[in-house]
PDB file of C-alpha atoms and ligand atoms in Angstrom:
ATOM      1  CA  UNK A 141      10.244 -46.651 -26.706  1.00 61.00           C
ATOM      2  CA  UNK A 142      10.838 -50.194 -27.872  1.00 72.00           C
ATOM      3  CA  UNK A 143      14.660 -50.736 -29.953  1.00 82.00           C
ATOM      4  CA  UNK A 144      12.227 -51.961 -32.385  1.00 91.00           C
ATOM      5  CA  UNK A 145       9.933 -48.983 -32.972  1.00 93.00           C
ATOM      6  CA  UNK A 146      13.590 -47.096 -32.994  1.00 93.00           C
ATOM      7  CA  UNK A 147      14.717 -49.265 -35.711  1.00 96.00           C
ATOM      8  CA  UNK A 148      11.246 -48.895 -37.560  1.00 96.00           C
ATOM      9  CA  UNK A 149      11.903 -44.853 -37.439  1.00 97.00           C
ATOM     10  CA  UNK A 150      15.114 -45.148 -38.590  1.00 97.00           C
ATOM     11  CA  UNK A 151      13.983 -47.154 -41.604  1.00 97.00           C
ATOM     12  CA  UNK A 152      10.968 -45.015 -42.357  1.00 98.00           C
ATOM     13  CA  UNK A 153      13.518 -41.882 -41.815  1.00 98.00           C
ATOM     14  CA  UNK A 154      16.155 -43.159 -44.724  1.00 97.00           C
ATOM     15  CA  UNK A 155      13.084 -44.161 -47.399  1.00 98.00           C
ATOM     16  CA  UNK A 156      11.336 -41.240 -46.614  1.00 98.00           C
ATOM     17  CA  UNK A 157      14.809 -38.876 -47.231  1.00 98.00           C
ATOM     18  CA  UNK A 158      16.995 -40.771 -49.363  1.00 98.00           C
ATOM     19  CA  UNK A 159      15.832 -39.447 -52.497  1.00 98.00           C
ATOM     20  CA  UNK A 160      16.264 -35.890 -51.772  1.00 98.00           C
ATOM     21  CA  UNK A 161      19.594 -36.457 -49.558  1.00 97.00           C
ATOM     22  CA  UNK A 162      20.668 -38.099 -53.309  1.00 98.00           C
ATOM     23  CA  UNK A 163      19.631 -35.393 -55.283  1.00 98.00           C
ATOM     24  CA  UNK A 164      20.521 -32.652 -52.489  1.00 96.00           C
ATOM     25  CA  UNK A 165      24.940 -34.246 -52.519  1.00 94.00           C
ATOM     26  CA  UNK A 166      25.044 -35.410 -56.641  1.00 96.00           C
ATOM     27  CA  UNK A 167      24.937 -31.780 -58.181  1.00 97.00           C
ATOM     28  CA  UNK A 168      28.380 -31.168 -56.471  1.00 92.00           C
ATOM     29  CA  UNK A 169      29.991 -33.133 -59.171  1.00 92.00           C
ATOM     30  CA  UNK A 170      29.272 -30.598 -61.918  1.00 93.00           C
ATOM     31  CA  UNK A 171      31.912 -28.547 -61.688  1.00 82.00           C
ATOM     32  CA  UNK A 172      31.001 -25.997 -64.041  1.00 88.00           C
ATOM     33  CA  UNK A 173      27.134 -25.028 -65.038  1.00 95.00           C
ATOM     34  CA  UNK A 174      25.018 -22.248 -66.561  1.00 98.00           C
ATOM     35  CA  UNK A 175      23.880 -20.624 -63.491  1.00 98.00           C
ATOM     36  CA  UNK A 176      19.838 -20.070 -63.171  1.00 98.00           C
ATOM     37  CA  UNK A 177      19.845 -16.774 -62.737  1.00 98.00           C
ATOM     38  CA  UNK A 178      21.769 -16.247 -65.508  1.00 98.00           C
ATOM     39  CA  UNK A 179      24.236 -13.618 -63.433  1.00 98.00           C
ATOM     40  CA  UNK A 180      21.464 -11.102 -62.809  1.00 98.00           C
ATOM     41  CA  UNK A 181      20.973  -8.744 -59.785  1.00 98.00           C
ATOM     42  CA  UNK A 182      18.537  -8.720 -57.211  1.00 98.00           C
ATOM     43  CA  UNK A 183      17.093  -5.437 -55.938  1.00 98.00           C
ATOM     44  CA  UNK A 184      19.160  -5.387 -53.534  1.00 97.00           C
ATOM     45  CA  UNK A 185      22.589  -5.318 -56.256  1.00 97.00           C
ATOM     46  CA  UNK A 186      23.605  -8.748 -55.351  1.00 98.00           C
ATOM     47  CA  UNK A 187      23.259 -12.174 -57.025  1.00 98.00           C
ATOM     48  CA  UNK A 188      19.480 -13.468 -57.090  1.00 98.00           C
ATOM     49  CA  UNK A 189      20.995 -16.988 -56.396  1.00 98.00           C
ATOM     50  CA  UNK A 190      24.191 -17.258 -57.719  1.00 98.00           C
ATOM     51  CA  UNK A 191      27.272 -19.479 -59.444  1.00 97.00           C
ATOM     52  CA  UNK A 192      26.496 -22.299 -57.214  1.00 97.00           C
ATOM     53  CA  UNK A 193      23.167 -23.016 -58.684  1.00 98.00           C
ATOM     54  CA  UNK A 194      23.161 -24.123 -61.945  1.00 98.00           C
ATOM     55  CA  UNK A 195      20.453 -25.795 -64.536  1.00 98.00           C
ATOM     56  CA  UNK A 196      22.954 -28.845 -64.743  1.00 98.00           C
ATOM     57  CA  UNK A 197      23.373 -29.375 -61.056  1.00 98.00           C
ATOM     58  CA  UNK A 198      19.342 -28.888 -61.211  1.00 98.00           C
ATOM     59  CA  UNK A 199      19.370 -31.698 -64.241  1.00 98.00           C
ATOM     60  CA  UNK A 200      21.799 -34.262 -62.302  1.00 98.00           C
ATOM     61  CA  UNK A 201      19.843 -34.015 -58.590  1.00 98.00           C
ATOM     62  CA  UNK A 202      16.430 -34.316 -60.318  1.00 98.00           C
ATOM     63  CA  UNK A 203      18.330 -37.461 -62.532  1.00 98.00           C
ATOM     64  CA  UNK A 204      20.460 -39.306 -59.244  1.00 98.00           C
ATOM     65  CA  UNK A 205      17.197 -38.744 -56.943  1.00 98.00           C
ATOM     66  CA  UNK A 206      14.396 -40.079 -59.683  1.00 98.00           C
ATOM     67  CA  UNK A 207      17.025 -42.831 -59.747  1.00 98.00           C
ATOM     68  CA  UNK A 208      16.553 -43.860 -55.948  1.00 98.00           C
ATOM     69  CA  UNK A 209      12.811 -43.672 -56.175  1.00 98.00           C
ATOM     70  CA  UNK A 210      12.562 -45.740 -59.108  1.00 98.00           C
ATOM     71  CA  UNK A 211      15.050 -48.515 -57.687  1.00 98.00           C
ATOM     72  CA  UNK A 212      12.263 -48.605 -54.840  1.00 98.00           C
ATOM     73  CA  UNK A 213       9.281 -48.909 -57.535  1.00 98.00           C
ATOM     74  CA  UNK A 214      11.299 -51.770 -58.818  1.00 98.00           C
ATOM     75  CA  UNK A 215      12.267 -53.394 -55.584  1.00 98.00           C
ATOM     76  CA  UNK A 216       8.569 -53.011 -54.467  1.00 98.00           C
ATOM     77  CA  UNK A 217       6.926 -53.792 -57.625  1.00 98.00           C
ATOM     78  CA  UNK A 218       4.627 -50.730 -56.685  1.00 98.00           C
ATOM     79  CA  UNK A 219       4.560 -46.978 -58.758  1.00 98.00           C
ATOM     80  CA  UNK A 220       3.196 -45.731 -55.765  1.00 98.00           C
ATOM     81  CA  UNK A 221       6.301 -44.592 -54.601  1.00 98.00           C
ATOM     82  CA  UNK A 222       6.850 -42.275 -57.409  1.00 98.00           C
ATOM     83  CA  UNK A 223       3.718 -40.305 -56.105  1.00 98.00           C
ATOM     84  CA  UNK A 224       5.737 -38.470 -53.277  1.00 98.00           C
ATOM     85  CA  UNK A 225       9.486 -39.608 -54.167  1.00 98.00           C
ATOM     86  CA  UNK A 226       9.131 -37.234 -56.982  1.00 98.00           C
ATOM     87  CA  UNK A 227       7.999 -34.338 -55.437  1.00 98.00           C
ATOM     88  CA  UNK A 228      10.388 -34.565 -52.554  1.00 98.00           C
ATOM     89  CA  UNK A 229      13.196 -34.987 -55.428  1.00 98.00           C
ATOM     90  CA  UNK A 230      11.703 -31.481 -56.683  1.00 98.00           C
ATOM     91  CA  UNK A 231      10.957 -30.002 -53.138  1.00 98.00           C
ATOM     92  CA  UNK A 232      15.069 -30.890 -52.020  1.00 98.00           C
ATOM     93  CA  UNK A 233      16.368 -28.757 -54.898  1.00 98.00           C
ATOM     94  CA  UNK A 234      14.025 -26.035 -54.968  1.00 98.00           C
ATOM     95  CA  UNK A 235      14.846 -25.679 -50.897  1.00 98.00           C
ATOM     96  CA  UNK A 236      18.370 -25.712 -51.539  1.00 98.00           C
ATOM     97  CA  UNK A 237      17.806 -23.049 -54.239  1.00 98.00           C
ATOM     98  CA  UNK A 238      15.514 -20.823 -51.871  1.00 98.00           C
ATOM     99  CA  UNK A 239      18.361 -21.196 -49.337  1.00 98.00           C
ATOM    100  CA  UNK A 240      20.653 -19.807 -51.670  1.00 98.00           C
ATOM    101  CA  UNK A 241      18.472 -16.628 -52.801  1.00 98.00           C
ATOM    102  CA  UNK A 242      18.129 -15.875 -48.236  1.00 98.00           C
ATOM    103  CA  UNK A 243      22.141 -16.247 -48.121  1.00 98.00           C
ATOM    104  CA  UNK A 244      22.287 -13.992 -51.216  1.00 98.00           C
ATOM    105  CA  UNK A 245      20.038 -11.554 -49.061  1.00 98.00           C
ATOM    106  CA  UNK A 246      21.898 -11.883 -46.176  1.00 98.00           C
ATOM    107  CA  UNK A 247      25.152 -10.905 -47.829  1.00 98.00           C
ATOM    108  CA  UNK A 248      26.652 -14.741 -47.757  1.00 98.00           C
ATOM    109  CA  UNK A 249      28.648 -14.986 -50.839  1.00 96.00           C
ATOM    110  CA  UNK A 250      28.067 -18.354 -52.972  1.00 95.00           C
ATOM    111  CA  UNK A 251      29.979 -21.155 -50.773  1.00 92.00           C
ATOM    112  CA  UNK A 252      30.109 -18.907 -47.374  1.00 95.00           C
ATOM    113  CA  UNK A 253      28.621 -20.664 -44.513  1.00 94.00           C
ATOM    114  CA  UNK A 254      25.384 -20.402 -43.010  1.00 96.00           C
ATOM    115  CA  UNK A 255      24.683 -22.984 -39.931  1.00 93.00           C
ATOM    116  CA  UNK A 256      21.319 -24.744 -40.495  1.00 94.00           C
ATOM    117  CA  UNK A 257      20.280 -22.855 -43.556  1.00 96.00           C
ATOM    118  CA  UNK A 258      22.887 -24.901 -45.586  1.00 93.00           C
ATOM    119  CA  UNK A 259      21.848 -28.195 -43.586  1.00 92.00           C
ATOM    120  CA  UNK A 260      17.872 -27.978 -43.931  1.00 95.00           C
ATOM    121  CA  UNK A 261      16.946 -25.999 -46.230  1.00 97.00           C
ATOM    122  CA  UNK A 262      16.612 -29.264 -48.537  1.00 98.00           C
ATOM    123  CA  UNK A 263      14.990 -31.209 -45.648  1.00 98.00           C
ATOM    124  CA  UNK A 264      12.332 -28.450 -45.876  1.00 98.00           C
ATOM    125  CA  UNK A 265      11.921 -28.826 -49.423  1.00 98.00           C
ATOM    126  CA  UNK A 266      11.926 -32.350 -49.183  1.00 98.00           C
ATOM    127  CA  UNK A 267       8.855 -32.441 -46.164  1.00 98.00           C
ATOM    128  CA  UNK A 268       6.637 -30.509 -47.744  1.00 98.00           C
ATOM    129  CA  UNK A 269       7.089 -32.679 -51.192  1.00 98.00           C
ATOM    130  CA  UNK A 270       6.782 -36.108 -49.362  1.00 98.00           C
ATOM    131  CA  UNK A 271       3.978 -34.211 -47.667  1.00 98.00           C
ATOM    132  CA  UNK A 272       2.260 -32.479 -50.883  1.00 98.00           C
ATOM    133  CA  UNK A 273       2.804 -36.352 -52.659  1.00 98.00           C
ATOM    134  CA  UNK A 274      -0.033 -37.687 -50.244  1.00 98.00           C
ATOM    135  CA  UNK A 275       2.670 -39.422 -47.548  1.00 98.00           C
ATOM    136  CA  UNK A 276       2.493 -38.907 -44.350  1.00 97.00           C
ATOM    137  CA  UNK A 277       5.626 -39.628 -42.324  1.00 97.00           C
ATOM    138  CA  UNK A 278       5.084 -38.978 -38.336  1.00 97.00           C
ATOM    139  CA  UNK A 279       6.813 -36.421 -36.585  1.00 98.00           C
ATOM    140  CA  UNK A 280       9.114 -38.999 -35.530  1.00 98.00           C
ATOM    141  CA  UNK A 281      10.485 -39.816 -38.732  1.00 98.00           C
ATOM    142  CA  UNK A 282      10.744 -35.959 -39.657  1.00 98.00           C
ATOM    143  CA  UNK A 283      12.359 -35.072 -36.207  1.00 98.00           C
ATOM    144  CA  UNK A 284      15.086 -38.424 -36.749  1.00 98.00           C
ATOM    145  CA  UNK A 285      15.666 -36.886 -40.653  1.00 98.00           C
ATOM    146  CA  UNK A 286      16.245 -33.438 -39.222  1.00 97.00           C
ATOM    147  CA  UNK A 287      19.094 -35.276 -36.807  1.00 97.00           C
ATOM    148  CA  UNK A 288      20.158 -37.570 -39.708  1.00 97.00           C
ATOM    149  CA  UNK A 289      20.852 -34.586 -42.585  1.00 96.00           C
ATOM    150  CA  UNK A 290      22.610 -32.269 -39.582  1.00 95.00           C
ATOM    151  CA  UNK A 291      24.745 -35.535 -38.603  1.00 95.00           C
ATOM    152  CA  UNK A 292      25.633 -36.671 -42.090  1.00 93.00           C
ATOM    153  CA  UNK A 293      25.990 -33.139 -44.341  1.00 88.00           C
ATOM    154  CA  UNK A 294      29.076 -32.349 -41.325  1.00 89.00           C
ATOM    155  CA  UNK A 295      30.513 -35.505 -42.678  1.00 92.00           C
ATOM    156  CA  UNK A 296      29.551 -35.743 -46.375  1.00 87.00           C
ATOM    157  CA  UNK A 297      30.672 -32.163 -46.669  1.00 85.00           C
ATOM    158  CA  UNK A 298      33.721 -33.076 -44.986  1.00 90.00           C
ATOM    159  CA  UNK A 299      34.469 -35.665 -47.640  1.00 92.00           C
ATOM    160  CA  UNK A 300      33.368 -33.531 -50.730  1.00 88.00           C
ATOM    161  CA  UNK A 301      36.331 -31.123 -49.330  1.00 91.00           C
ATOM    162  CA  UNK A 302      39.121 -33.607 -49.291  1.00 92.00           C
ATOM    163  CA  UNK A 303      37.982 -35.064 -52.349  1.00 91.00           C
ATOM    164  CA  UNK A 304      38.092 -31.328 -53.363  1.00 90.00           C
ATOM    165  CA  UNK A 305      34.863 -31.491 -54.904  1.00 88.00           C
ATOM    166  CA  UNK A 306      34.416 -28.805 -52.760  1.00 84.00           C
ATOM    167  CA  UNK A 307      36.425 -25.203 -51.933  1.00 86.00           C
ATOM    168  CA  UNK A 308      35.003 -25.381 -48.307  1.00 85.00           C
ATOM    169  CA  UNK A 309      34.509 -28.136 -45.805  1.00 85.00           C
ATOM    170  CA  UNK A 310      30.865 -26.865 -45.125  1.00 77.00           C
TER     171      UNK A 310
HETATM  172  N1  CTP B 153      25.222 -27.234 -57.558  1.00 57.80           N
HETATM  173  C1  CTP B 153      24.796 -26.887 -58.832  1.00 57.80           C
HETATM  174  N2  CTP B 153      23.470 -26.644 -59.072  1.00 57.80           N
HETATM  175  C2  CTP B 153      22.555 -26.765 -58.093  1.00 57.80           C
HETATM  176  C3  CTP B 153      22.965 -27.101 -56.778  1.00 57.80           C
HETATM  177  C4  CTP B 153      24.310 -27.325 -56.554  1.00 57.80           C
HETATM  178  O1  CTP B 153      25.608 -26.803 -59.766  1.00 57.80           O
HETATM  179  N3  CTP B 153      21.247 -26.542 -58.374  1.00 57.80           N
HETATM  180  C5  CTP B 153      26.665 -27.525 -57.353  1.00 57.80           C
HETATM  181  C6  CTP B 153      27.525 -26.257 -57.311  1.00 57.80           C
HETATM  182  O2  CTP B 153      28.785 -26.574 -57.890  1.00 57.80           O
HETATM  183  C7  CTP B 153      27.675 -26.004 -55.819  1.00 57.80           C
HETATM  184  C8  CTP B 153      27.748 -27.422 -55.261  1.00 57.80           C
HETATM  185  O3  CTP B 153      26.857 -28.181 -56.095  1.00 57.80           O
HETATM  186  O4  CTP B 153      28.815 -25.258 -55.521  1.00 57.80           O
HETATM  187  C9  CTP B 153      27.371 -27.541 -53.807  1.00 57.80           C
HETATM  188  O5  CTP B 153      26.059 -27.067 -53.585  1.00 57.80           O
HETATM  189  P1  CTP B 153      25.750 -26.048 -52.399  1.00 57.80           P
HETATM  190  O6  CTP B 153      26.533 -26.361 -51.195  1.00 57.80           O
HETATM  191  O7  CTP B 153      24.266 -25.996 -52.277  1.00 57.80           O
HETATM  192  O8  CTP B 153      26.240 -24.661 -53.053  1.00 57.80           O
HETATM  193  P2  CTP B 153      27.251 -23.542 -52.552  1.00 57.80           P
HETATM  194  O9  CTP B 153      28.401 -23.517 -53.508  1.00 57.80           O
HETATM  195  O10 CTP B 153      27.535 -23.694 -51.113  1.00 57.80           O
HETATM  196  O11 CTP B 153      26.438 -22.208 -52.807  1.00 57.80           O
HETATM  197  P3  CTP B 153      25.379 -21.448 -51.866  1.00 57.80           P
HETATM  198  O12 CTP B 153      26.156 -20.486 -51.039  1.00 57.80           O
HETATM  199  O13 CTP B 153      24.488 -20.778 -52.836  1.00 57.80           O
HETATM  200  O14 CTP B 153      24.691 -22.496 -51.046  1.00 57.80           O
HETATM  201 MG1   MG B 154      26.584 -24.660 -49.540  1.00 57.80          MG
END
């Protein structure tokens, strides 16, 4: 593989998952929310998602990753983009609330760690939005975005925890 069909992956890989990596890391900064499940049970006598998913953080990861895709509309000068940026906006938080409800059923309190679940299950979210908005990024560029989000939520997590915007560095 050429360095320049590398660097052309690597592009493709951060316009393809910017939008949901934004709307995946801005709902941290609500610090208090009105939790979607509204503090109700499961079957199973446990939290269906919990106090770490609220309808604000919802609001402000829907708000910072429309953002992104709309400074690319503007930058392009084409709506296009909207047309899967949107969805994978949608697709990020929805994964990172289904990844909640399986920790919830695994017995992971809200905040406990669980390795890859808490990495990808926005990545998921995000593919099959990109995917469902009519793009079609090669395996490639989803392979390099699965390395990317592992690489950078060790690090951006780190950060969140010493800014203490988060109780654990995870
Ligand atoms: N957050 C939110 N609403 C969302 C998603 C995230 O308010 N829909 C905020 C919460 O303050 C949450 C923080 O962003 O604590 C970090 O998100 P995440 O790591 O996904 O939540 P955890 O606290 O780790 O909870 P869980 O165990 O359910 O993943
Ligand atoms: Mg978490």
């Amino acid at each position: 593989m050429g360095g320049s069909a590398l660097v052309s992956i690597l592009y493709y890989t951060f316009m393809y998952y910017l939008p949901a990596m934004t709307a995946n890391a801005t709902p941290v900064f609500v610090k208090k929310g009105k939790p979607i499940d509204a503090g109700k049970k499961f079957l199973d006598g446990r939290r269906i998602l919990g106090d770490g998913k609220t309808y604000e953080g919802f609001i402000v990861g829907i708000y910072f990753g429309i953002l992104v895709v709309s400074a690319y509309v503007v930058l392009a000068g084409d709506f296009s983009y909207f047309r899967w940026g949107v969805p994978s906006v949608i697709g990020a938080l929805l994964g990172d609330m289904l990844g909640s409800f399986i920790k919830r059923r695994l017995n992971i309190p809200r905040g406990g760690k669980a390795f890859l679940l808490d990495q990808l299950d926005f990545f998921f979210g995000a593919t099959i939005g990109i995917i469902f908005g009519g793009a079609a990024p090669s395996l490639y560029v989803i392979s390099c975005g699965l390395i990317v989000i592992l690489t950078l939520h060790v690090i951006t997590n780190r950060i969140a925890y010493e800014l203490k915007l988060k109780d654990v560095p995870w």
